[in-house]
PDB file of C-alpha atoms in Angstrom:
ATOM      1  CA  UNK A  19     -20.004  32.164 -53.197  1.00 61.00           C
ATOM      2  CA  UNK A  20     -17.367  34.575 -53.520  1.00 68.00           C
ATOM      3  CA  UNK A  21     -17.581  38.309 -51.625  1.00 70.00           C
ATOM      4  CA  UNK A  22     -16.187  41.241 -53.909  1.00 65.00           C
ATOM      5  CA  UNK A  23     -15.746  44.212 -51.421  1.00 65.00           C
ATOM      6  CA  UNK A  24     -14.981  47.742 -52.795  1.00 60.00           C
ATOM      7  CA  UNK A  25     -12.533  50.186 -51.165  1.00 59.00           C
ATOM      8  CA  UNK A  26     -12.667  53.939 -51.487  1.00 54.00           C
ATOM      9  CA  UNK A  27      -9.370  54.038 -52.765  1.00 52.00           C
ATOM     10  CA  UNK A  28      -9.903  51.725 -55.663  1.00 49.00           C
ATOM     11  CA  UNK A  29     -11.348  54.409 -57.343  1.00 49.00           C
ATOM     12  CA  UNK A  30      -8.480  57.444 -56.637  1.00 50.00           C
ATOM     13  CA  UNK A  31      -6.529  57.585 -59.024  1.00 55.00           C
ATOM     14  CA  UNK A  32      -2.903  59.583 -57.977  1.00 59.00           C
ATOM     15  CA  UNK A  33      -1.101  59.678 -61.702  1.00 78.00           C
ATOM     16  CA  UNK A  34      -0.632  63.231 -61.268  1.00 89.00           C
ATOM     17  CA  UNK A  35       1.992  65.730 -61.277  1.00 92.00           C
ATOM     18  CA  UNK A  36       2.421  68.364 -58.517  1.00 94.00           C
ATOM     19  CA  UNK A  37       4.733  70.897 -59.123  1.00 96.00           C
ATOM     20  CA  UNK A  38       4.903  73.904 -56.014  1.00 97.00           C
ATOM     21  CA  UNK A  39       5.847  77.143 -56.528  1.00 97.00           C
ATOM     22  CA  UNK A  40       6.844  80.386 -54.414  1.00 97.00           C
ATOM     23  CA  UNK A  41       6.401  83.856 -55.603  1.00 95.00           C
ATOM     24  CA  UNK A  42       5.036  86.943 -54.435  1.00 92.00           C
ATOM     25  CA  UNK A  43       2.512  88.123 -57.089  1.00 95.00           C
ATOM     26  CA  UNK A  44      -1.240  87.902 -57.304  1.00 95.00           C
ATOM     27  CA  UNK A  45      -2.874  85.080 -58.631  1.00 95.00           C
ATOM     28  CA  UNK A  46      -4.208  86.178 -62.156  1.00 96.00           C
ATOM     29  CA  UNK A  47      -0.979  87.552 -62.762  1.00 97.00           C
ATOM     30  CA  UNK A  48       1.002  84.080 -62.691  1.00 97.00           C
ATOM     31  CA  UNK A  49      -2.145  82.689 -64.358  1.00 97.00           C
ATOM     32  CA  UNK A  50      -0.966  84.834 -67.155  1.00 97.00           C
ATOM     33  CA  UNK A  51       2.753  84.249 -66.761  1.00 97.00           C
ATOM     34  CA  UNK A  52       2.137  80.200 -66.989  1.00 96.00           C
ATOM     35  CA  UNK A  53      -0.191  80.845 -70.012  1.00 96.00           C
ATOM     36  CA  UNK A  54       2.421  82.798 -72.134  1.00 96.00           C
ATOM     37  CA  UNK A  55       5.208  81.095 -71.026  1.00 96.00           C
ATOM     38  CA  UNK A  56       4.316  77.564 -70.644  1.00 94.00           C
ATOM     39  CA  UNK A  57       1.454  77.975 -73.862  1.00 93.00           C
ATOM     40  CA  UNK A  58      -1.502  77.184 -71.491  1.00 94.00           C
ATOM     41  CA  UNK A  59      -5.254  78.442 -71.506  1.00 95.00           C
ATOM     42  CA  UNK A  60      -5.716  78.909 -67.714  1.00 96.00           C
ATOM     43  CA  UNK A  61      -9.153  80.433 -66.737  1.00 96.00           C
ATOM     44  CA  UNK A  62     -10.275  81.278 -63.482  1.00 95.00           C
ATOM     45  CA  UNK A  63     -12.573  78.727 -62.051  1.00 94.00           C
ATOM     46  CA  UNK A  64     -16.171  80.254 -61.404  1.00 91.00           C
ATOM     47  CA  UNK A  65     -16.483  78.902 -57.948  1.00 89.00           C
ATOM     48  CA  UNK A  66     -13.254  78.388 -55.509  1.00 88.00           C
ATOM     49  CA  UNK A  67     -12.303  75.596 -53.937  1.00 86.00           C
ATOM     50  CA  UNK A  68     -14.572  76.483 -50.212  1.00 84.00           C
ATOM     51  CA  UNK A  69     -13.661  74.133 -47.556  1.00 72.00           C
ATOM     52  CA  UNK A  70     -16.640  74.508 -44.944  1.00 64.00           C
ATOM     53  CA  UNK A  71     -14.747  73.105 -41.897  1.00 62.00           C
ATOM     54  CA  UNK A  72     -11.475  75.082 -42.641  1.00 59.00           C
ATOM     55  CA  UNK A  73     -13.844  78.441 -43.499  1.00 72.00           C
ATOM     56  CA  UNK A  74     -11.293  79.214 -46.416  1.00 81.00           C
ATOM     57  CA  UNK A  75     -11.008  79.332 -49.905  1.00 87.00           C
ATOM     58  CA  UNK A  76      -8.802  78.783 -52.227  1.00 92.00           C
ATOM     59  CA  UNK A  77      -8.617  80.743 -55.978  1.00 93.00           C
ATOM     60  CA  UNK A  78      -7.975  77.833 -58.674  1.00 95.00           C
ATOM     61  CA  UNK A  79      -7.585  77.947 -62.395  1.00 96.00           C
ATOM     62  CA  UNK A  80      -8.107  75.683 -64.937  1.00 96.00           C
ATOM     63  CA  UNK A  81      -7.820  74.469 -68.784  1.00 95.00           C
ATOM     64  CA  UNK A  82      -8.326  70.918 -69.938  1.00 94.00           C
ATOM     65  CA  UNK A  83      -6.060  70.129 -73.087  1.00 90.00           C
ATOM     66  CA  UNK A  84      -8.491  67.856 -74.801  1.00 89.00           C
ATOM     67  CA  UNK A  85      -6.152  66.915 -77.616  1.00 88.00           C
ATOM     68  CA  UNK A  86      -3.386  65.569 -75.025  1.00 87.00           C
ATOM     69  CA  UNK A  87      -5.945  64.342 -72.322  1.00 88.00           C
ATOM     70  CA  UNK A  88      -3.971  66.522 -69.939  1.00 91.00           C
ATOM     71  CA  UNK A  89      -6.097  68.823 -67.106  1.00 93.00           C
ATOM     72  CA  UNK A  90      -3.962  71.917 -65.712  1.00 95.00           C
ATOM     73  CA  UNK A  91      -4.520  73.170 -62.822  1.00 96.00           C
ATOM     74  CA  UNK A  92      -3.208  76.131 -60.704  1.00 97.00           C
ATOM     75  CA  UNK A  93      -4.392  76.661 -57.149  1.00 96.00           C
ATOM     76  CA  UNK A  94      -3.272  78.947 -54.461  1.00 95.00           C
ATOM     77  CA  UNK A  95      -2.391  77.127 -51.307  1.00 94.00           C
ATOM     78  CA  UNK A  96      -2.584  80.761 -49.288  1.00 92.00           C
ATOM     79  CA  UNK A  97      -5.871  81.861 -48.101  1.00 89.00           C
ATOM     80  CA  UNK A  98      -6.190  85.334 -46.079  1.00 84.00           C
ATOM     81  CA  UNK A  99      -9.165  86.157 -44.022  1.00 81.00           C
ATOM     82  CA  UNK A 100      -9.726  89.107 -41.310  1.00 76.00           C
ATOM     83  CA  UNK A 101     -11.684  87.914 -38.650  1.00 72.00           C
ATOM     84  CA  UNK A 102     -12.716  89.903 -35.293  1.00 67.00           C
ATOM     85  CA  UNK A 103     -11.096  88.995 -32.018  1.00 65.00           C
ATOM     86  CA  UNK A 104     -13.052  90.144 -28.962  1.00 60.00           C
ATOM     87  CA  UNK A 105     -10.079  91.228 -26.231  1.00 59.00           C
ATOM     88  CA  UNK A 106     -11.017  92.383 -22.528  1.00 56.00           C
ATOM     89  CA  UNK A 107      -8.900  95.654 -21.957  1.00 58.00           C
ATOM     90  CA  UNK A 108      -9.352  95.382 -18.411  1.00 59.00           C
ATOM     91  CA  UNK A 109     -12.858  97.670 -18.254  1.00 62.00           C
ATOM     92  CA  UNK A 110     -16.245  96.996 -18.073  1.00 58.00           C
ATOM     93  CA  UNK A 111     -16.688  96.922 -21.708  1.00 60.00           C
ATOM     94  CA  UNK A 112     -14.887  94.343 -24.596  1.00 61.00           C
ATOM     95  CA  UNK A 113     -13.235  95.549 -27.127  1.00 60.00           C
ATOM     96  CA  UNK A 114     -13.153  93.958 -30.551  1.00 65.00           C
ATOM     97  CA  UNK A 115      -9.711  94.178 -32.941  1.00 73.00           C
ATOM     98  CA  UNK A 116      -9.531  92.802 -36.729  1.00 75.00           C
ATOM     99  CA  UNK A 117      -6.958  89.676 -36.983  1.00 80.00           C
ATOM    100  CA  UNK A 118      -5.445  88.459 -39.889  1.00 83.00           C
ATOM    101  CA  UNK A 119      -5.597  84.716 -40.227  1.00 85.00           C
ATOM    102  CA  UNK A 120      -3.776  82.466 -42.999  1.00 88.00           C
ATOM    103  CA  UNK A 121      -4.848  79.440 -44.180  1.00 87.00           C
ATOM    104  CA  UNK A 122      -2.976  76.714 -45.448  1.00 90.00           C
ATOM    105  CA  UNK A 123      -4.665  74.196 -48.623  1.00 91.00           C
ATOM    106  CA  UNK A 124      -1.521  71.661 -48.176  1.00 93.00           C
ATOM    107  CA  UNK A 125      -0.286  72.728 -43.969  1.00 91.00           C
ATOM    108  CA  UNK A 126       2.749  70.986 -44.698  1.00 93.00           C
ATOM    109  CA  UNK A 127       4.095  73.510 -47.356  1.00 94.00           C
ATOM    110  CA  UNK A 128       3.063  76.270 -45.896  1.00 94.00           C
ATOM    111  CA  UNK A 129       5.978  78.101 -47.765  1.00 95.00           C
ATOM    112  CA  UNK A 130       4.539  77.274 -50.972  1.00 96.00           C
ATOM    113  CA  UNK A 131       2.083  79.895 -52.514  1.00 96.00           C
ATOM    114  CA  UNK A 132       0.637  77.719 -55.577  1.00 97.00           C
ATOM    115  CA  UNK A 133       0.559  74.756 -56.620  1.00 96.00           C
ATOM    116  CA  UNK A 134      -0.167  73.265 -60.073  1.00 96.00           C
ATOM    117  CA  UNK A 135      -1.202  69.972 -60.743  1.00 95.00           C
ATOM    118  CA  UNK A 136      -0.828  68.456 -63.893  1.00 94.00           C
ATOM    119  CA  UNK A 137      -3.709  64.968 -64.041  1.00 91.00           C
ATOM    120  CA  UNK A 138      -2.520  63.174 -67.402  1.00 85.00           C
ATOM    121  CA  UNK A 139      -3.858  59.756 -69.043  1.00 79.00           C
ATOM    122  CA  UNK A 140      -0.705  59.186 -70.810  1.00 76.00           C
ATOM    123  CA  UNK A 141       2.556  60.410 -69.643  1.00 76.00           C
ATOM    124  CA  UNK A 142       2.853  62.925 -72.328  1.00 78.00           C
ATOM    125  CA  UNK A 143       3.921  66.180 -70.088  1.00 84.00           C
ATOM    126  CA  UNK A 144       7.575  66.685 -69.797  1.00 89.00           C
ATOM    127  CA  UNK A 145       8.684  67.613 -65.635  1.00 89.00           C
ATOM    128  CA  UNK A 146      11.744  68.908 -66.291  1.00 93.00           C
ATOM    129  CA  UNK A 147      10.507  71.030 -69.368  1.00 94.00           C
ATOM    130  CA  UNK A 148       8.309  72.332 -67.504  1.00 94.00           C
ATOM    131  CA  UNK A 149      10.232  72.946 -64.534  1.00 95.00           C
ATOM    132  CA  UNK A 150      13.448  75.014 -67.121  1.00 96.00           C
ATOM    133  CA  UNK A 151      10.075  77.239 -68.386  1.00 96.00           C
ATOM    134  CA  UNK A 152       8.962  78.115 -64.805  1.00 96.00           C
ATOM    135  CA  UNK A 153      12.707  78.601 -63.698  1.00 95.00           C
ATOM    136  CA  UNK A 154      13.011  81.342 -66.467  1.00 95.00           C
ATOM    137  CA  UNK A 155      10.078  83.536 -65.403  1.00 96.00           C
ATOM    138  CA  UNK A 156      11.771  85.730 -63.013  1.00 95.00           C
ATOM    139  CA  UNK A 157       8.538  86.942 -61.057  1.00 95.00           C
ATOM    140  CA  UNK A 158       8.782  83.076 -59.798  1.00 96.00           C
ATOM    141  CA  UNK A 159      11.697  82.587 -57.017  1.00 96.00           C
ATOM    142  CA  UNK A 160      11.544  78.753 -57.094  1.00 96.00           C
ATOM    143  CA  UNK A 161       9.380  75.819 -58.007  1.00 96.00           C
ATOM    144  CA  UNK A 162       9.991  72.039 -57.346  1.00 96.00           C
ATOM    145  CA  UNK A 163       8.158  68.847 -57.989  1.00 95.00           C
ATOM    146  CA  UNK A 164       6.143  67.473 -54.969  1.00 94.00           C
ATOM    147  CA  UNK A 165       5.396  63.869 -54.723  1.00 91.00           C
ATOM    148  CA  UNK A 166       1.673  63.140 -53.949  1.00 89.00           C
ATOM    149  CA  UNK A 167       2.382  60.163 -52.010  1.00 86.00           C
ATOM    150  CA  UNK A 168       4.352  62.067 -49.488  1.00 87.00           C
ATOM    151  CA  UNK A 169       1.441  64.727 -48.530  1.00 90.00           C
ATOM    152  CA  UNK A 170      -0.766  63.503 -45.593  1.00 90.00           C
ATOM    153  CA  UNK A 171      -3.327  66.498 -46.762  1.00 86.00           C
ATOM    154  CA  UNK A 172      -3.567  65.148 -50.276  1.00 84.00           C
ATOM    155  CA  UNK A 173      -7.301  64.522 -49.964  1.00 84.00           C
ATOM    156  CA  UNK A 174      -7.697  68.488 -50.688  1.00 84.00           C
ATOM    157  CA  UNK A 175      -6.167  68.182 -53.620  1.00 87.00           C
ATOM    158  CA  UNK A 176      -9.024  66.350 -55.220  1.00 85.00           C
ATOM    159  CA  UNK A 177     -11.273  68.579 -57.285  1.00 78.00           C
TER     160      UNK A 177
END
């Protein structure tokens, strides 16, 4: 009799493309940049990505391009959050101070503010295209391809 076994990764599939980018502006605003530069439909998410055990979330945008069986995505890989600190100042009494902590979606770019990832059937969707169009928006200081393969944290990017 023969014994089938099933692994976990059998069914993860990695053919996507992740492209990183830096910049310094709010989220919806390079939503909108992509869309009119890149001719994308990206709309905010209803629920962000919440990660219980990191306590963070992450903004994420989405359109699915039905007629090219691509999925866009756009993610921010920076999450902020003030949290109180309780410090002893020496007296009877503790004092309590506001801390900002950062987040990270992918710790090992921690440089990177956003990420988009590009899931494709066919390998329609043109890197370097895309990478010229993103190059031209000058609110966008630089953005690279990642490869998947290479990210130990990659399990956060499915969703």
């Amino acid at each position: 009799m023969a014994l089938h076994k099933l692994l976990v990764d059998d069914f993860y599939d990695d053919s996507y493309k992740l492209i990183a980018i830096h910049c310094g502006i709010e989220d919806y605003r390079l939503a909108y940049l992509l869309n009119k530069n890149l001719e994308l439909k990206l709309e905010r998410k209803p629920n962000d990505l919440d990660f219980q055990y990191l306590t963070s979330s992450y903004s994420i945008f989405e359109w699915n391009n039905t007629s090219q069986y691509v999925s866009w995505n756009l993610v921010s890989n920076v999450c902020k959050k003030e949290e109180d600190s309780l410090y002893s100042s020496g007296t009877l009494f503790q004092a309590s101070e506001k801390t900002l902590k950062t987040f990270h979606l992918i710790p090992e770019f921690k440089r990177v503010d956003y990420f988009i990832k590009i899931s494709e059937e066919t390998q329609n969707v043109n890197k370097k295209l895309i990478l010229n169009k993103l190059h031209n928006i000058p609110q966008i200081i630089t953005s690279y391809e990642v490869d998947p393969l290479h990210i130990k944290s990659k399990d956060h990017l499915i969703f």
